[in-house]
PDB file of N, CA and C in Angstrom:
ATOM      1  N   UNK A   1      -5.963  12.364  -7.871  1.00 49.00           N
ATOM      2  CA  UNK A   1      -5.674  11.809  -6.867  1.00 49.00           C
ATOM      3  C   UNK A   1      -4.376  12.233  -6.778  1.00 49.00           C
ATOM      4  N   UNK A   2      -3.563  12.692  -5.734  1.00 53.00           N
ATOM      5  CA  UNK A   2      -2.070  12.973  -5.064  1.00 53.00           C
ATOM      6  C   UNK A   2      -1.444  11.727  -5.125  1.00 53.00           C
ATOM      7  N   UNK A   3      -0.211  11.335  -5.503  1.00 53.00           N
ATOM      8  CA  UNK A   3       0.598  10.237  -5.226  1.00 53.00           C
ATOM      9  C   UNK A   3       0.850  10.384  -3.851  1.00 53.00           C
ATOM     10  N   UNK A   4       1.064   9.376  -2.794  1.00 70.00           N
ATOM     11  CA  UNK A   4       1.767   9.631  -1.938  1.00 70.00           C
ATOM     12  C   UNK A   4       2.562   8.139  -1.573  1.00 70.00           C
ATOM     13  N   UNK A   5       3.395   8.555  -1.178  1.00 66.00           N
ATOM     14  CA  UNK A   5       4.764   7.556  -0.739  1.00 66.00           C
ATOM     15  C   UNK A   5       5.365   7.889   0.668  1.00 66.00           C
ATOM     16  N   UNK A   6       5.660   6.716   1.254  1.00 68.00           N
ATOM     17  CA  UNK A   6       5.854   6.216   2.446  1.00 68.00           C
ATOM     18  C   UNK A   6       7.420   5.330   2.781  1.00 68.00           C
ATOM     19  N   UNK A   7       8.286   5.913   3.261  1.00 64.00           N
ATOM     20  CA  UNK A   7       9.219   4.884   3.648  1.00 64.00           C
ATOM     21  C   UNK A   7       9.402   4.793   5.274  1.00 64.00           C
ATOM     22  N   UNK A   8       9.901   3.466   5.274  1.00 66.00           N
ATOM     23  CA  UNK A   8      10.102   3.203   7.059  1.00 66.00           C
ATOM     24  C   UNK A   8      11.096   4.216   7.651  1.00 66.00           C
ATOM     25  N   UNK A   9      10.406   4.649   8.943  1.00 64.00           N
ATOM     26  CA  UNK A   9      11.158   5.239   9.753  1.00 64.00           C
ATOM     27  C   UNK A   9      12.310   4.988   9.880  1.00 64.00           C
ATOM     28  N   UNK A  10      13.267   5.684  10.603  1.00 59.00           N
ATOM     29  CA  UNK A  10      14.956   4.999  10.944  1.00 59.00           C
ATOM     30  C   UNK A  10      15.643   4.558  10.230  1.00 59.00           C
ATOM     31  N   UNK A  11      15.680   4.701   9.052  1.00 59.00           N
ATOM     32  CA  UNK A  11      16.441   4.148   7.916  1.00 59.00           C
ATOM     33  C   UNK A  11      16.379   2.885   7.234  1.00 59.00           C
ATOM     34  N   UNK A  12      14.842   2.378   7.721  1.00 66.00           N
ATOM     35  CA  UNK A  12      14.402   1.087   6.752  1.00 66.00           C
ATOM     36  C   UNK A  12      13.983   1.018   5.562  1.00 66.00           C
ATOM     37  N   UNK A  13      14.052   0.085   4.815  1.00 76.00           N
ATOM     38  CA  UNK A  13      14.066   0.326   3.128  1.00 76.00           C
ATOM     39  C   UNK A  13      12.375  -0.280   2.647  1.00 76.00           C
ATOM     40  N   UNK A  14      11.989  -0.535   3.664  1.00 82.00           N
ATOM     41  CA  UNK A  14      10.358  -0.685   3.484  1.00 82.00           C
ATOM     42  C   UNK A  14       9.729   0.213   2.924  1.00 82.00           C
ATOM     43  N   UNK A  15       9.026   0.618   1.703  1.00 87.00           N
ATOM     44  CA  UNK A  15       8.408   1.373   1.104  1.00 87.00           C
ATOM     45  C   UNK A  15       6.847   0.960   0.536  1.00 87.00           C
ATOM     46  N   UNK A  16       6.108   1.968   0.480  1.00 91.00           N
ATOM     47  CA  UNK A  16       4.662   1.929   0.689  1.00 91.00           C
ATOM     48  C   UNK A  16       4.316   3.070  -0.608  1.00 91.00           C
ATOM     49  N   UNK A  17       3.592   2.900  -1.406  1.00 89.00           N
ATOM     50  CA  UNK A  17       2.972   4.077  -2.093  1.00 89.00           C
ATOM     51  C   UNK A  17       1.508   3.964  -2.916  1.00 89.00           C
ATOM     52  N   UNK A  18       1.069   5.121  -3.019  1.00 90.00           N
ATOM     53  CA  UNK A  18      -0.274   4.972  -3.779  1.00 90.00           C
ATOM     54  C   UNK A  18      -0.078   5.649  -5.216  1.00 90.00           C
ATOM     55  N   UNK A  19      -0.575   5.137  -6.343  1.00 90.00           N
ATOM     56  CA  UNK A  19      -0.392   5.457  -7.599  1.00 90.00           C
ATOM     57  C   UNK A  19      -1.876   5.178  -8.028  1.00 90.00           C
ATOM     58  N   UNK A  20      -1.909   6.021  -9.518  1.00 88.00           N
ATOM     59  CA  UNK A  20      -2.956   5.483 -10.476  1.00 88.00           C
ATOM     60  C   UNK A  20      -2.571   4.765 -11.180  1.00 88.00           C
ATOM     61  N   UNK A  21      -3.072   3.589 -11.839  1.00 86.00           N
ATOM     62  CA  UNK A  21      -2.804   2.691 -12.514  1.00 86.00           C
ATOM     63  C   UNK A  21      -3.042   3.184 -13.869  1.00 86.00           C
ATOM     64  N   UNK A  22      -2.529   2.322 -14.726  1.00 87.00           N
ATOM     65  CA  UNK A  22      -2.884   2.637 -16.182  1.00 87.00           C
ATOM     66  C   UNK A  22      -4.367   2.688 -16.793  1.00 87.00           C
ATOM     67  N   UNK A  23      -5.438   1.700 -15.941  1.00 86.00           N
ATOM     68  CA  UNK A  23      -6.767   1.907 -16.045  1.00 86.00           C
ATOM     69  C   UNK A  23      -7.717   2.710 -15.607  1.00 86.00           C
ATOM     70  N   UNK A  24      -6.838   3.522 -14.514  1.00 89.00           N
ATOM     71  CA  UNK A  24      -7.205   4.863 -13.806  1.00 89.00           C
ATOM     72  C   UNK A  24      -7.598   4.427 -12.611  1.00 89.00           C
ATOM     73  N   UNK A  25      -7.251   2.965 -12.018  1.00 91.00           N
ATOM     74  CA  UNK A  25      -7.599   2.541 -10.714  1.00 91.00           C
ATOM     75  C   UNK A  25      -6.477   3.228 -10.000  1.00 91.00           C
ATOM     76  N   UNK A  26      -6.812   3.251  -8.399  1.00 93.00           N
ATOM     77  CA  UNK A  26      -5.811   3.395  -7.307  1.00 93.00           C
ATOM     78  C   UNK A  26      -5.097   1.957  -7.049  1.00 93.00           C
ATOM     79  N   UNK A  27      -3.615   2.291  -6.924  1.00 93.00           N
ATOM     80  CA  UNK A  27      -2.651   0.868  -6.639  1.00 93.00           C
ATOM     81  C   UNK A  27      -2.060   1.038  -5.616  1.00 93.00           C
ATOM     82  N   UNK A  28      -1.755   0.043  -4.833  1.00 94.00           N
ATOM     83  CA  UNK A  28      -0.848   0.228  -3.542  1.00 94.00           C
ATOM     84  C   UNK A  28       0.518  -0.379  -4.046  1.00 94.00           C
ATOM     85  N   UNK A  29       1.580   0.098  -3.996  1.00 93.00           N
ATOM     86  CA  UNK A  29       3.069  -0.851  -4.036  1.00 93.00           C
ATOM     87  C   UNK A  29       3.830  -0.711  -3.140  1.00 93.00           C
ATOM     88  N   UNK A  30       3.912  -1.689  -2.626  1.00 92.00           N
ATOM     89  CA  UNK A  30       4.883  -1.944  -1.836  1.00 92.00           C
ATOM     90  C   UNK A  30       6.442  -3.042  -2.391  1.00 92.00           C
ATOM     91  N   UNK A  31       7.550  -2.367  -1.774  1.00 89.00           N
ATOM     92  CA  UNK A  31       8.971  -2.525  -2.079  1.00 89.00           C
ATOM     93  C   UNK A  31       9.934  -2.848  -0.873  1.00 89.00           C
ATOM     94  N   UNK A  32      10.413  -4.204  -0.565  1.00 84.00           N
ATOM     95  CA  UNK A  32      10.998  -4.214   0.491  1.00 84.00           C
ATOM     96  C   UNK A  32      12.745  -3.783   0.519  1.00 84.00           C
ATOM     97  N   UNK A  33      13.001  -3.107  -0.568  1.00 80.00           N
ATOM     98  CA  UNK A  33      14.236  -2.596  -0.912  1.00 80.00           C
ATOM     99  C   UNK A  33      15.348  -3.762  -1.202  1.00 80.00           C
ATOM    100  N   UNK A  34      14.694  -4.731  -1.264  1.00 83.00           N
ATOM    101  CA  UNK A  34      15.895  -5.773  -1.605  1.00 83.00           C
ATOM    102  C   UNK A  34      15.241  -6.935  -2.539  1.00 83.00           C
ATOM    103  N   UNK A  35      14.626  -7.679  -2.198  1.00 83.00           N
ATOM    104  CA  UNK A  35      13.803  -8.819  -3.592  1.00 83.00           C
ATOM    105  C   UNK A  35      12.342  -8.563  -3.932  1.00 83.00           C
ATOM    106  N   UNK A  36      11.580  -7.900  -3.056  1.00 87.00           N
ATOM    107  CA  UNK A  36      10.138  -8.228  -3.046  1.00 87.00           C
ATOM    108  C   UNK A  36       9.238  -6.586  -3.550  1.00 87.00           C
ATOM    109  N   UNK A  37       8.781  -7.251  -4.709  1.00 92.00           N
ATOM    110  CA  UNK A  37       7.929  -5.908  -4.851  1.00 92.00           C
ATOM    111  C   UNK A  37       6.388  -6.265  -5.197  1.00 92.00           C
ATOM    112  N   UNK A  38       5.369  -5.866  -4.681  1.00 94.00           N
ATOM    113  CA  UNK A  38       4.031  -5.844  -4.646  1.00 94.00           C
ATOM    114  C   UNK A  38       3.104  -4.920  -5.179  1.00 94.00           C
ATOM    115  N   UNK A  39       1.876  -5.258  -5.900  1.00 95.00           N
ATOM    116  CA  UNK A  39       1.240  -4.483  -6.018  1.00 95.00           C
ATOM    117  C   UNK A  39      -0.238  -4.689  -6.269  1.00 95.00           C
ATOM    118  N   UNK A  40      -0.928  -4.019  -5.733  1.00 96.00           N
ATOM    119  CA  UNK A  40      -2.703  -4.314  -5.247  1.00 96.00           C
ATOM    120  C   UNK A  40      -3.330  -3.507  -5.830  1.00 96.00           C
ATOM    121  N   UNK A  41      -4.396  -3.511  -6.396  1.00 96.00           N
ATOM    122  CA  UNK A  41      -5.572  -2.563  -6.986  1.00 96.00           C
ATOM    123  C   UNK A  41      -6.390  -2.328  -5.978  1.00 96.00           C
ATOM    124  N   UNK A  42      -6.987  -1.258  -5.645  1.00 96.00           N
ATOM    125  CA  UNK A  42      -7.781  -0.635  -4.538  1.00 96.00           C
ATOM    126  C   UNK A  42      -9.124  -0.916  -5.362  1.00 96.00           C
ATOM    127  N   UNK A  43      -9.875  -1.847  -4.746  1.00 95.00           N
ATOM    128  CA  UNK A  43     -11.472  -1.880  -5.339  1.00 95.00           C
ATOM    129  C   UNK A  43     -12.349  -0.610  -4.963  1.00 95.00           C
ATOM    130  N   UNK A  44     -13.626  -0.544  -5.726  1.00 89.00           N
ATOM    131  CA  UNK A  44     -14.591   0.519  -5.283  1.00 89.00           C
ATOM    132  C   UNK A  44     -13.543   2.224  -5.821  1.00 89.00           C
ATOM    133  N   UNK A  45     -14.435   3.128  -4.669  1.00 86.00           N
ATOM    134  CA  UNK A  45     -14.173   4.281  -4.975  1.00 86.00           C
ATOM    135  C   UNK A  45     -12.998   4.413  -3.395  1.00 86.00           C
ATOM    136  N   UNK A  46     -12.031   4.571  -3.181  1.00 82.00           N
ATOM    137  CA  UNK A  46     -11.071   4.804  -2.247  1.00 82.00           C
ATOM    138  C   UNK A  46     -11.154   6.193  -1.526  1.00 82.00           C
ATOM    139  N   UNK A  47     -11.268   6.022  -0.393  1.00 88.00           N
ATOM    140  CA  UNK A  47     -10.981   7.434   0.657  1.00 88.00           C
ATOM    141  C   UNK A  47      -9.557   7.465   0.621  1.00 88.00           C
ATOM    142  N   UNK A  48      -8.988   8.476   0.091  1.00 87.00           N
ATOM    143  CA  UNK A  48      -7.649   8.833   0.013  1.00 87.00           C
ATOM    144  C   UNK A  48      -7.004   8.590   1.247  1.00 87.00           C
ATOM    145  N   UNK A  49      -7.766   9.315   2.152  1.00 89.00           N
ATOM    146  CA  UNK A  49      -7.012   9.884   3.724  1.00 89.00           C
ATOM    147  C   UNK A  49      -6.992   8.552   4.357  1.00 89.00           C
ATOM    148  N   UNK A  50      -7.813   7.865   4.142  1.00 93.00           N
ATOM    149  CA  UNK A  50      -8.247   6.215   4.886  1.00 93.00           C
ATOM    150  C   UNK A  50      -6.969   5.883   4.220  1.00 93.00           C
ATOM    151  N   UNK A  51      -6.998   5.755   3.314  1.00 93.00           N
ATOM    152  CA  UNK A  51      -5.562   4.922   2.549  1.00 93.00           C
ATOM    153  C   UNK A  51      -4.346   5.636   3.107  1.00 93.00           C
ATOM    154  N   UNK A  52      -4.264   6.667   2.851  1.00 90.00           N
ATOM    155  CA  UNK A  52      -2.845   7.139   3.586  1.00 90.00           C
ATOM    156  C   UNK A  52      -2.622   7.051   4.736  1.00 90.00           C
ATOM    157  N   UNK A  53      -3.496   6.808   5.627  1.00 92.00           N
ATOM    158  CA  UNK A  53      -3.427   6.604   7.031  1.00 92.00           C
ATOM    159  C   UNK A  53      -2.956   5.090   7.218  1.00 92.00           C
ATOM    160  N   UNK A  54      -3.234   4.198   6.505  1.00 94.00           N
ATOM    161  CA  UNK A  54      -2.969   2.842   6.694  1.00 94.00           C
ATOM    162  C   UNK A  54      -1.957   2.587   6.144  1.00 94.00           C
ATOM    163  N   UNK A  55      -1.586   3.447   4.799  1.00 92.00           N
ATOM    164  CA  UNK A  55      -0.070   3.112   4.640  1.00 92.00           C
ATOM    165  C   UNK A  55       1.097   3.466   5.544  1.00 92.00           C
ATOM    166  N   UNK A  56       0.702   4.807   6.188  1.00 90.00           N
ATOM    167  CA  UNK A  56       1.452   5.521   7.093  1.00 90.00           C
ATOM    168  C   UNK A  56       1.856   4.694   8.600  1.00 90.00           C
ATOM    169  N   UNK A  57       0.845   3.986   8.648  1.00 93.00           N
ATOM    170  CA  UNK A  57       0.962   3.050  10.008  1.00 93.00           C
ATOM    171  C   UNK A  57       1.449   1.826   9.592  1.00 93.00           C
ATOM    172  N   UNK A  58       1.086   1.292   8.586  1.00 92.00           N
ATOM    173  CA  UNK A  58       1.645  -0.070   8.242  1.00 92.00           C
ATOM    174  C   UNK A  58       3.720  -0.004   8.150  1.00 92.00           C
ATOM    175  N   UNK A  59       3.942   1.343   7.076  1.00 88.00           N
ATOM    176  CA  UNK A  59       5.351   1.219   7.242  1.00 88.00           C
ATOM    177  C   UNK A  59       6.071   1.725   7.882  1.00 88.00           C
ATOM    178  N   UNK A  60       5.378   2.025   9.212  1.00 88.00           N
ATOM    179  CA  UNK A  60       6.023   2.440  10.444  1.00 88.00           C
ATOM    180  C   UNK A  60       6.211   1.105  11.236  1.00 88.00           C
ATOM    181  N   UNK A  61       5.439  -0.110  10.947  1.00 89.00           N
ATOM    182  CA  UNK A  61       5.440  -1.205  11.944  1.00 89.00           C
ATOM    183  C   UNK A  61       6.705  -2.320  11.360  1.00 89.00           C
ATOM    184  N   UNK A  62       6.906  -3.025  12.448  1.00 87.00           N
ATOM    185  CA  UNK A  62       8.343  -3.874  12.330  1.00 87.00           C
ATOM    186  C   UNK A  62       7.696  -5.038  11.174  1.00 87.00           C
ATOM    187  N   UNK A  63       6.317  -5.501  11.028  1.00 89.00           N
ATOM    188  CA  UNK A  63       6.179  -6.322  10.132  1.00 89.00           C
ATOM    189  C   UNK A  63       4.928  -5.354   9.282  1.00 89.00           C
ATOM    190  N   UNK A  64       5.459  -5.013   8.203  1.00 90.00           N
ATOM    191  CA  UNK A  64       4.532  -3.943   7.286  1.00 90.00           C
ATOM    192  C   UNK A  64       3.331  -4.883   6.780  1.00 90.00           C
ATOM    193  N   UNK A  65       3.693  -6.089   6.096  1.00 93.00           N
ATOM    194  CA  UNK A  65       2.414  -6.511   5.104  1.00 93.00           C
ATOM    195  C   UNK A  65       1.214  -6.969   6.031  1.00 93.00           C
ATOM    196  N   UNK A  66       1.421  -7.491   7.402  1.00 95.00           N
ATOM    197  CA  UNK A  66       0.504  -8.342   8.185  1.00 95.00           C
ATOM    198  C   UNK A  66      -0.261  -6.804   8.575  1.00 95.00           C
ATOM    199  N   UNK A  67       0.372  -5.660   9.002  1.00 95.00           N
ATOM    200  CA  UNK A  67       0.032  -4.547   9.686  1.00 95.00           C
ATOM    201  C   UNK A  67      -0.558  -3.656   8.480  1.00 95.00           C
ATOM    202  N   UNK A  68      -0.343  -3.908   7.168  1.00 95.00           N
ATOM    203  CA  UNK A  68      -1.193  -3.432   6.156  1.00 95.00           C
ATOM    204  C   UNK A  68      -2.509  -3.849   5.692  1.00 95.00           C
ATOM    205  N   UNK A  69      -2.272  -5.346   5.660  1.00 97.00           N
ATOM    206  CA  UNK A  69      -3.366  -5.705   5.506  1.00 97.00           C
ATOM    207  C   UNK A  69      -4.389  -5.542   6.992  1.00 97.00           C
ATOM    208  N   UNK A  70      -3.917  -5.621   7.915  1.00 98.00           N
ATOM    209  CA  UNK A  70      -4.692  -5.366   9.023  1.00 98.00           C
ATOM    210  C   UNK A  70      -5.570  -4.182   9.234  1.00 98.00           C
ATOM    211  N   UNK A  71      -4.495  -2.845   8.629  1.00 97.00           N
ATOM    212  CA  UNK A  71      -5.396  -1.422   8.605  1.00 97.00           C
ATOM    213  C   UNK A  71      -6.163  -1.683   7.158  1.00 97.00           C
ATOM    214  N   UNK A  72      -5.937  -2.008   6.416  1.00 96.00           N
ATOM    215  CA  UNK A  72      -7.027  -2.235   5.417  1.00 96.00           C
ATOM    216  C   UNK A  72      -8.170  -2.787   5.734  1.00 96.00           C
ATOM    217  N   UNK A  73      -8.002  -3.859   6.142  1.00 96.00           N
ATOM    218  CA  UNK A  73      -9.546  -4.481   6.854  1.00 96.00           C
ATOM    219  C   UNK A  73      -9.897  -3.712   8.206  1.00 96.00           C
ATOM    220  N   UNK A  74      -9.523  -3.234   8.964  1.00 96.00           N
ATOM    221  CA  UNK A  74      -9.701  -1.988   9.638  1.00 96.00           C
ATOM    222  C   UNK A  74     -10.644  -0.668   9.271  1.00 96.00           C
ATOM    223  N   UNK A  75     -10.318  -0.418   8.078  1.00 95.00           N
ATOM    224  CA  UNK A  75     -10.950   0.773   7.447  1.00 95.00           C
ATOM    225  C   UNK A  75     -11.932   0.272   6.207  1.00 95.00           C
ATOM    226  N   UNK A  76     -12.527  -1.245   6.261  1.00 94.00           N
ATOM    227  CA  UNK A  76     -13.106  -1.415   5.087  1.00 94.00           C
ATOM    228  C   UNK A  76     -12.641  -1.170   3.801  1.00 94.00           C
ATOM    229  N   UNK A  77     -11.400  -1.510   3.619  1.00 95.00           N
ATOM    230  CA  UNK A  77     -10.546  -1.275   1.793  1.00 95.00           C
ATOM    231  C   UNK A  77     -10.297  -2.547   1.620  1.00 95.00           C
ATOM    232  N   UNK A  78     -11.187  -2.703   0.285  1.00 96.00           N
ATOM    233  CA  UNK A  78     -10.765  -3.962  -0.181  1.00 96.00           C
ATOM    234  C   UNK A  78      -9.703  -4.002  -1.273  1.00 96.00           C
ATOM    235  N   UNK A  79      -8.449  -5.064  -1.477  1.00 96.00           N
ATOM    236  CA  UNK A  79      -7.946  -4.888  -2.381  1.00 96.00           C
ATOM    237  C   UNK A  79      -7.518  -6.171  -3.110  1.00 96.00           C
ATOM    238  N   UNK A  80      -6.888  -6.017  -4.607  1.00 95.00           N
ATOM    239  CA  UNK A  80      -6.589  -7.455  -5.306  1.00 95.00           C
ATOM    240  C   UNK A  80      -5.317  -7.181  -5.583  1.00 95.00           C
ATOM    241  N   UNK A  81      -4.901  -8.494  -5.798  1.00 95.00           N
ATOM    242  CA  UNK A  81      -3.278  -8.423  -5.853  1.00 95.00           C
ATOM    243  C   UNK A  81      -3.054  -8.442  -7.670  1.00 95.00           C
ATOM    244  N   UNK A  82      -2.212  -7.755  -8.113  1.00 94.00           N
ATOM    245  CA  UNK A  82      -2.148  -7.690  -9.607  1.00 94.00           C
ATOM    246  C   UNK A  82      -0.497  -7.807 -10.155  1.00 94.00           C
ATOM    247  N   UNK A  83       0.238  -7.813  -8.961  1.00 80.00           N
ATOM    248  CA  UNK A  83       1.544  -8.208  -9.636  1.00 80.00           C
ATOM    249  C   UNK A  83       2.045  -8.462  -7.896  1.00 80.00           C
ATOM    250  N   UNK A  84       3.121  -9.650  -8.296  1.00 71.00           N
ATOM    251  CA  UNK A  84       3.964 -10.098  -7.131  1.00 71.00           C
ATOM    252  C   UNK A  84       5.565 -10.183  -7.675  1.00 71.00           C
TER     253      UNK A  84
END
């Protein structure tokens, strides 16, 4: 898996990234640049292209987290929260 990172356009501080966790599972990391950092484990065998597309769309939205959840649902990608 190639790690992918996305920053909000036009100087926004929101960050979304894909990484491989200690267990080998794919994880999504979100950081709002101020006080909130969240991590989710992707369930099953993720399609990296679909995940990258979902993160790219979400980080460009005004409301990043609701858009992320909607984009993952639209692509039938299940996640599990592992850190808040």
